[in-house]
Each structure stands twice: as C-alpha cells, then as structure tokens.
Short mmCIF file of C-alpha atoms in Angstrom, two decimals:
data_model
loop_
_atom_site.label_atom_id
_atom_site.label_comp_id
_atom_site.label_asym_id
_atom_site.label_seq_id
_atom_site.Cartn_x
_atom_site.Cartn_y
_atom_site.Cartn_z
CA MET A 7 6.19 38.89 -33.39
CA ASN A 8 7.71 37.92 -36.72
CA ASP A 9 5.31 36.39 -39.29
CA GLU A 10 7.67 33.52 -39.96
CA ILE A 11 7.79 32.61 -36.29
CA ASP A 12 3.97 32.78 -36.30
CA LYS A 13 3.91 30.31 -39.17
CA LEU A 14 6.39 28.09 -37.37
CA ALA A 15 4.17 28.14 -34.27
CA GLU A 16 1.20 27.29 -36.48
CA ASP A 17 3.09 24.31 -37.90
CA TYR A 18 3.93 23.22 -34.39
CA ARG A 19 0.31 23.41 -33.20
CA ARG A 20 -0.87 21.25 -36.09
CA ILE A 21 1.02 18.28 -34.67
CA GLU A 22 -1.54 16.06 -32.97
CA ALA A 23 -1.34 12.97 -30.81
CA PRO A 24 -2.16 9.64 -32.51
CA PRO A 25 -5.92 8.91 -32.47
CA GLY A 26 -5.78 5.86 -30.22
CA LEU A 27 -3.53 7.42 -27.60
CA SER A 28 -6.23 8.52 -25.15
CA ALA A 29 -7.84 5.04 -25.22
CA ARG A 30 -4.38 3.51 -24.65
CA ILE A 31 -3.80 5.79 -21.68
CA ARG A 32 -7.24 5.01 -20.24
CA ALA A 33 -6.59 1.27 -20.53
CA GLU A 34 -3.12 1.59 -19.00
CA VAL A 35 -4.39 3.67 -16.08
CA ALA A 36 -7.22 1.18 -15.48
CA ASN A 37 -4.66 -1.65 -15.31
CA ARG A 38 -2.70 0.14 -12.63
CA PRO A 39 -5.09 0.85 -9.81
CA VAL A 40 -3.84 3.50 -7.45
CA ARG A 41 -3.45 2.17 -3.93
CA ASN A 42 -5.46 4.18 -1.51
CA ARG A 43 -3.02 5.41 1.09
CA GLY A 44 -5.40 7.97 2.52
CA TRP A 45 -5.52 6.03 5.78
CA LEU A 46 -1.79 6.56 6.43
CA PRO A 47 -2.00 10.07 7.95
CA ALA A 48 -4.96 9.01 10.12
CA ALA A 49 -3.02 5.94 11.32
CA ALA A 50 0.04 8.05 12.11
CA THR A 51 -2.10 10.51 14.07
CA ALA A 52 -3.72 7.66 16.01
CA ILE A 53 -0.30 6.19 16.92
CA VAL A 54 0.97 9.57 18.12
CA ALA A 55 -2.24 10.14 20.10
CA ALA A 56 -1.95 6.69 21.73
CA ALA A 57 1.67 7.38 22.65
CA VAL A 58 0.76 10.74 24.18
CA ILE A 59 -2.12 9.18 26.13
CA GLY A 60 0.27 6.49 27.41
CA ILE A 61 2.90 8.99 28.46
CA LEU A 62 0.53 11.48 30.16
CA PRO A 63 -0.16 9.41 33.34
CA ALA A 64 3.56 8.89 33.83
CA LEU A 65 4.12 12.64 33.47
CA TRP A 66 1.34 13.29 35.95
CA GLN A 67 2.92 10.91 38.48
CA THR A 68 6.28 12.62 38.17
CA SER A 69 4.68 16.00 38.75
CA ALA A 70 2.86 14.59 41.80
CA VAL A 71 6.22 13.53 43.30
CA ASN A 72 7.69 16.92 42.46
CA ASP A 73 4.86 18.62 44.34
CA LYS A 74 5.87 16.95 47.64
CA PRO A 75 8.06 19.03 50.06
CA PRO A 76 11.76 18.15 49.92
CA VAL A 77 12.99 15.58 52.46
CA ARG A 78 15.36 17.10 55.09
CA PRO A 79 17.40 14.51 57.01
CA SER A 80 17.97 15.15 60.71
CA LEU A 81 21.48 15.70 62.11
CA SER A 82 21.42 12.34 63.84
CA THR A 83 20.81 10.70 60.47
CA LEU A 84 23.73 12.57 58.97
CA ALA A 85 25.94 11.55 61.92
CA SER A 86 25.27 7.92 61.13
CA PHE A 87 27.11 8.44 57.84
CA LYS A 88 30.30 9.60 59.67
CA VAL A 89 33.38 7.61 58.67
CA GLU A 90 35.22 5.99 61.59
CA ARG A 91 39.04 6.24 61.55
CA PRO A 92 40.92 2.92 61.81
CA ALA A 93 42.86 2.25 65.02
CA VAL A 94 46.18 1.51 63.20
CA SER A 95 47.99 4.65 62.07
CA THR A 96 48.26 4.85 58.36
CA PRO A 97 50.96 6.79 56.45
CA ARG A 98 49.94 10.13 55.08
CA LEU A 99 49.25 10.42 51.40
CA SER A 100 52.14 12.90 50.92
CA GLN A 101 54.54 10.43 52.49
CA ILE A 102 53.50 7.70 50.12
CA ARG A 103 53.76 9.93 47.08
CA THR A 104 57.28 11.43 47.79
CA PRO A 105 59.81 8.77 48.85
CA SER A 106 62.72 10.21 50.85
CA ALA A 107 65.75 11.05 48.74
CA PRO A 108 69.29 9.73 49.75
CA ALA A 109 71.42 12.12 51.81
CA MET A 110 73.77 14.34 49.89
CA PRO A 111 77.59 13.78 50.37
CA LYS A 112 79.39 16.16 52.69
CA LYS A 113 80.82 19.30 51.21
CA PRO A 114 84.72 19.13 51.06
CA ARG A 115 86.54 21.55 53.39
CA LEU A 116 88.58 24.22 51.60
CA PRO A 117 92.27 24.63 52.73
CA SER A 118 93.21 27.78 54.68
CA GLY A 119 95.30 30.61 53.08
CA ASN A 120 98.90 29.49 54.26
CA GLU A 121 98.29 25.87 53.33
CA GLN A 122 97.09 26.93 49.85
CA THR A 123 100.24 29.07 49.18
CA HIS A 124 102.49 26.23 50.33
CA ASN A 125 100.80 23.78 48.06
CA GLU A 126 101.05 26.17 45.05
CA LEU A 127 104.83 26.68 45.65
CA ARG A 128 105.36 22.95 45.88
CA THR A 129 103.56 22.45 42.58
CA LEU A 130 105.69 25.08 40.86
CA GLU A 131 108.87 23.46 42.19
CA GLU A 132 107.76 20.11 40.84
CA LYS A 133 107.12 21.66 37.44
CA ASP A 134 110.58 23.35 37.34
CA HIS A 135 112.20 20.08 38.33
CA ALA A 136 110.40 18.30 35.56
CA HIS A 137 111.47 20.89 32.92
CA SER A 138 115.08 20.72 34.05
CA MET B 25 -21.39 22.77 -16.81
CA SER B 26 -19.79 19.93 -18.80
CA LEU B 27 -16.28 18.79 -18.02
CA ASP B 28 -14.93 20.13 -21.31
CA ASP B 29 -16.08 23.63 -20.33
CA CYS B 30 -14.40 23.49 -16.92
CA SER B 31 -11.17 25.33 -16.24
CA ASP B 32 -7.97 23.28 -15.88
CA THR B 33 -7.98 23.82 -12.13
CA GLU B 34 -11.61 22.79 -11.80
CA LEU B 35 -10.92 19.61 -13.78
CA VAL B 36 -8.09 18.66 -11.46
CA ARG B 37 -10.27 19.49 -8.44
CA ARG B 38 -12.98 17.15 -9.72
CA PHE B 39 -10.41 14.44 -10.45
CA LYS B 40 -9.09 14.77 -6.91
CA SER B 41 -12.58 14.33 -5.55
CA GLY B 42 -12.77 10.98 -7.37
CA SER B 43 -14.25 11.65 -10.81
CA ALA B 44 -12.81 9.25 -13.40
CA GLU B 45 -14.47 11.27 -16.18
CA ALA B 46 -12.50 14.31 -15.07
CA PHE B 47 -9.27 12.40 -15.69
CA ASP B 48 -10.46 11.47 -19.20
CA ALA B 49 -11.18 15.13 -19.80
CA ILE B 50 -7.67 16.05 -18.59
CA VAL B 51 -6.18 13.53 -21.04
CA ARG B 52 -8.31 14.85 -23.93
CA ARG B 53 -7.39 18.45 -23.12
CA PHE B 54 -3.64 18.06 -22.70
CA GLN B 55 -2.58 15.03 -24.74
CA ASP B 56 -1.81 16.97 -27.94
CA ARG B 57 0.27 19.56 -26.10
CA ILE B 58 2.22 16.91 -24.20
CA TYR B 59 2.70 14.88 -27.37
CA ARG B 60 4.05 17.92 -29.27
CA LEU B 61 6.51 18.75 -26.51
CA ALA B 62 7.65 15.14 -26.47
CA CYS B 63 7.95 15.08 -30.30
CA LEU B 64 10.30 18.02 -30.24
CA ALA B 65 12.27 16.71 -27.28
CA LEU B 66 12.69 13.16 -28.61
CA TYR B 67 12.28 13.39 -32.38
CA ASP B 68 10.52 10.06 -32.49
CA GLU B 69 6.77 9.61 -32.90
CA GLN B 70 6.65 6.29 -31.11
CA TYR B 71 8.73 7.48 -28.17
CA ALA B 72 6.65 10.66 -28.02
CA ALA B 73 3.48 8.57 -27.71
CA ASP B 74 5.12 6.45 -25.01
CA VAL B 75 6.22 9.56 -23.13
CA THR B 76 2.71 11.03 -23.35
CA GLN B 77 1.27 7.82 -21.96
CA GLU B 78 3.83 7.74 -19.15
CA VAL B 79 3.16 11.39 -18.26
CA PHE B 80 -0.56 10.70 -17.86
CA ILE B 81 0.04 7.53 -15.86
CA ARG B 82 2.22 9.55 -13.49
CA SER B 83 -0.29 12.38 -13.40
CA HIS B 84 -3.01 9.89 -12.44
CA LYS B 85 -1.03 9.34 -9.24
CA GLY B 86 0.57 12.76 -8.89
CA LEU B 87 -2.41 15.01 -9.51
CA ARG B 88 -4.13 13.50 -6.48
CA ARG B 89 -1.55 15.35 -4.39
CA PHE B 90 -1.71 18.52 -6.51
CA GLN B 91 -1.64 21.59 -4.24
CA PHE B 92 -2.84 24.18 -6.81
CA ARG B 93 0.28 26.29 -6.29
CA ALA B 94 0.79 26.32 -10.07
CA GLU B 95 -1.28 25.76 -13.19
CA PRO B 96 -1.97 22.08 -13.99
CA PHE B 97 -0.23 22.46 -17.38
CA THR B 98 2.90 23.74 -15.63
CA TRP B 99 2.90 20.57 -13.53
CA LEU B 100 2.33 18.42 -16.63
CA TYR B 101 5.08 20.23 -18.52
CA ARG B 102 7.59 19.60 -15.74
CA THR B 103 6.61 15.93 -15.65
CA THR B 104 6.98 15.74 -19.45
CA ARG B 105 10.43 17.27 -19.30
CA LEU B 106 11.44 14.77 -16.63
CA VAL B 107 10.07 11.76 -18.52
CA CYS B 108 11.69 12.93 -21.77
CA ARG B 109 15.06 13.12 -20.03
CA GLU B 110 14.59 9.60 -18.68
CA PHE B 111 13.68 8.28 -22.15
CA ASN B 112 16.61 10.13 -23.72
CA ARG B 113 18.99 8.50 -21.25
CA LYS B 114 17.63 5.03 -22.00
CA ARG B 115 17.56 5.11 -25.80
CA PRO B 116 20.48 5.54 -28.21
CA ALA B 117 20.97 8.99 -29.74
CA GLN B 118 19.14 9.55 -33.03
CA SER B 119 20.27 11.81 -35.82
CA LEU B 120 17.97 14.55 -37.14
CA ASP B 121 18.08 13.06 -40.63
CA GLU B 122 17.22 9.59 -39.47
CA GLU B 123 13.68 8.55 -40.34
CA PRO B 124 11.62 5.76 -38.80
CA ALA B 125 12.17 2.47 -40.66
CA ASP B 126 8.47 1.80 -41.31
CA MET B 127 7.60 5.32 -42.53
CA SER B 128 5.62 3.99 -45.51
CA ALA B 129 3.39 1.95 -43.20
CA LEU B 130 2.33 5.02 -41.21
CA PRO B 131 -0.91 6.90 -41.96
CA GLU B 132 -0.63 10.05 -44.05
CA ARG B 133 -1.55 12.31 -41.13
CA VAL B 134 1.20 10.82 -38.98
CA VAL B 135 3.73 11.25 -41.78
CA ALA B 136 2.65 14.88 -42.21
CA ASP B 137 3.00 15.41 -38.46
CA TYR B 138 6.41 13.79 -38.59
CA ASP B 139 7.52 16.15 -41.36
CA ARG B 140 6.13 19.14 -39.48
CA ALA B 141 7.83 18.08 -36.25
CA LYS B 142 11.05 17.54 -38.19
CA ARG B 143 10.92 21.02 -39.77
CA VAL B 144 10.14 22.73 -36.49
CA ARG B 145 12.74 20.77 -34.66
CA GLU B 146 15.40 21.47 -37.26
CA LEU B 147 14.87 25.18 -36.69
CA VAL B 148 14.60 25.05 -32.94
CA ALA B 149 17.41 22.52 -32.46
CA GLY B 150 20.07 25.17 -33.07
CA LEU B 151 18.98 27.16 -30.02
CA PRO B 152 20.48 26.68 -26.57
CA GLU B 153 18.26 24.54 -24.33
CA ARG B 154 16.78 27.38 -22.24
CA GLN B 155 16.01 29.46 -25.32
CA ARG B 156 14.39 26.44 -26.99
CA GLU B 157 12.28 25.90 -23.89
CA VAL B 158 11.10 29.51 -23.85
CA VAL B 159 10.22 29.35 -27.55
CA LEU B 160 8.16 26.19 -27.03
CA LEU B 161 6.27 27.50 -24.03
CA ARG B 162 5.87 31.20 -24.76
CA LEU B 163 5.63 31.28 -28.56
CA PHE B 164 4.33 27.84 -29.50
CA GLU B 165 2.22 26.89 -26.47
CA ASP B 166 1.17 30.52 -25.99
CA LEU B 167 1.68 30.54 -22.23
CA SER B 168 1.92 33.88 -20.45
CA VAL B 169 5.32 35.14 -19.28
CA ARG B 170 4.32 34.32 -15.69
CA GLU B 171 3.27 30.75 -16.60
CA THR B 172 6.43 30.24 -18.66
CA ALA B 173 8.54 31.43 -15.74
CA ALA B 174 6.69 29.05 -13.40
CA ALA B 175 7.15 26.12 -15.79
CA MET B 176 10.85 26.83 -16.27
CA GLY B 177 11.46 27.62 -12.62
CA CYS B 178 12.96 31.06 -13.26
CA ARG B 179 12.02 34.76 -13.00
CA GLU B 180 9.81 36.60 -15.48
CA GLY B 181 12.71 38.90 -16.37
CA THR B 182 14.79 35.87 -17.32
CA VAL B 183 11.98 34.63 -19.58
CA LYS B 184 11.81 38.01 -21.35
CA ALA B 185 15.58 38.13 -21.85
CA LEU B 186 15.70 34.54 -23.09
CA LEU B 187 12.76 35.18 -25.42
CA HIS B 188 14.46 38.17 -26.99
CA LYS B 189 17.67 36.25 -27.63
CA ALA B 190 15.75 33.21 -28.88
CA THR B 191 13.67 35.28 -31.33
CA VAL B 192 16.77 36.92 -32.79
CA ASN B 193 18.53 33.56 -33.13
CA LEU B 194 15.45 31.85 -34.58
CA GLU B 195 14.93 34.55 -37.21
CA ALA B 196 18.57 34.31 -38.20
CA THR B 197 18.29 30.52 -38.55
CA MET B 198 15.10 30.84 -40.61
CA HIS B 199 16.72 33.31 -43.00
CA ARG B 200 19.82 31.17 -43.27
CA THR B 201 17.93 27.94 -43.98
CA GLY B 202 15.21 29.59 -46.12
CA PHE B 203 12.31 28.36 -44.00
CA ASP B 204 9.23 27.59 -46.12
CA HIS B 205 5.97 27.26 -44.23
CA GLU B 206 4.11 25.60 -47.13
CA ARG B 207 6.81 23.05 -47.85
#
C-alpha cells in the first residue's frame, strides 16, 4: 500500500471519541431500561398449545363418527319420498315455453297456361292503345 | 480472563447472558471506531458524538437478539451507517469549509481531532460513496476483505475491485492537493 495512504490511515486512527462519551452512553442506557419481552414466545406457545388441546377432542369426536358404518336407507323409506302427481292435468313445460304461432295465409293459386297468355295479350293491347 | 481480553463475540455473548459490565466493555472497545466513522460521515464533532451515543443505545437493545452470523463490528458499522443517514436527513447540509462556531472553546485535543477529521474527509470526500466506504473499512479500520464485504453487503471480488479503484483515485487526489501528513 502507498505510504501516503498509510499516513492518512494513521491520521484517521488518531481521531478519538470525546472523554466523557462512554459515561454519557452508560447514563443514557441506564435511563432507558429495556423491557423484558422474553415471556412473549412462551406465551404464544402456551396459547397455541391451549388451542390445540381444545381442538383435539372435537377432532376425535369427528373421527369417531367417521368410523361408524354408513347408513343405508331401506327401499320402503325411499318410497316414502316419492312425489305424488296432482289429479288436475297440468300443461307440459314445452307447451308453456313455445306459444302457438298464428296460421300462415294461404298460398295464391297460379293461373293456368291459356289464361296467362290471354292476360299478357290483353296487357299488350292496353299498352298499344295508350301509346296511340 | 478479564472482559477487555475477551474476543468481540465473547463480549456480546456475555452481554446477552445479562452482564452489564460486558456492555461497558463493548462501548470502551468500539466507541472510538464508531465515532471516527461518524466524524467522516457527518463532518461535525457534536453530531458524531450524538450518533455514537445513539448507536450504542440501539445496540443495547439490538445486540440482545444478535445471532452471531456476522462479526459484532459489522453489525455496529451497519447501525452506524443507518443512524448517520437518519441524522443527515434531519440536519441541514454543512459545507466542508464550515467550522463549528465555538471552536475556540473546545479543548486542544478535540480541535486537533477536528483538523485531522477535516483533512481526511477532504481527501476521501472526492471518492464515490462505495469507494469511500471500502477505504474506511479496509484501509482505515483494517478489516479483512471478507469482513469488509460482510459490512458492505457485497461480494469479496467487489471489495477488491472497489479498493483498487479507490486507491488509484485517492493517490491522484493526494498528489493533486499536495497532502501533508505533518500539517
């Protein structure tokens, strides 16, 4: 390392704290007692343990119920749930949903071949008459 | 073994187990180093003393939860840096040439320290922050590369690179300003 930097470091290390600083720090620290919070983790553990102890019996009861064989209802029991149809006939759901549309008008009858030719000639005559 | 002969880690261990004397020994051992760091960071003797006091008040609480993952000085250095930043935010900016108003009232030793701190700071102030930090820790505080890296929160390679750049820059500044050690 450079000698000049060594000298600079030496200058730096000769800087010392004021003489009364350590006494000042001691007094300041003594005035601010540290609150002992060492009991906090123990309290948290105790609360968790109490909660677990409280929950365990409930869990045990649930497992006891789960251990029982499943209940199978008899057919007669199921038949009691059968829905009875009402005596009055009710419209079907499809009938309610799609109301009947009005009947379409009748398709007009087309004229036969002779009638059509006659009509066309008459139209042409009318046109000629109009032009004259 | 007396407390002053204990290692830093052992001192903190004893403090954690409830020894008030161990805390006094921690203060005695580290107060000058913390004060110097604060002097260079704040450029004000009074503020530096206040910062040192605040760092030890915080360490009185914080070292009780110390996990020994780093060296105690690394922890103290990080706390010092944090407190210095807080103080710097609170107080108005001070020029390098500005001297304390009651300089004549201060003891000779304090004035000499002030001059020394001023000279060192004038030279170091020109460096970028990370380079300045590496100079303080590695060159001035004589920490190892590993400890410097732990204090700065970076890799050892980064410390070496920063140190090289900082040394070159510092030498250039010293030649330019005509640094005189005996001034």
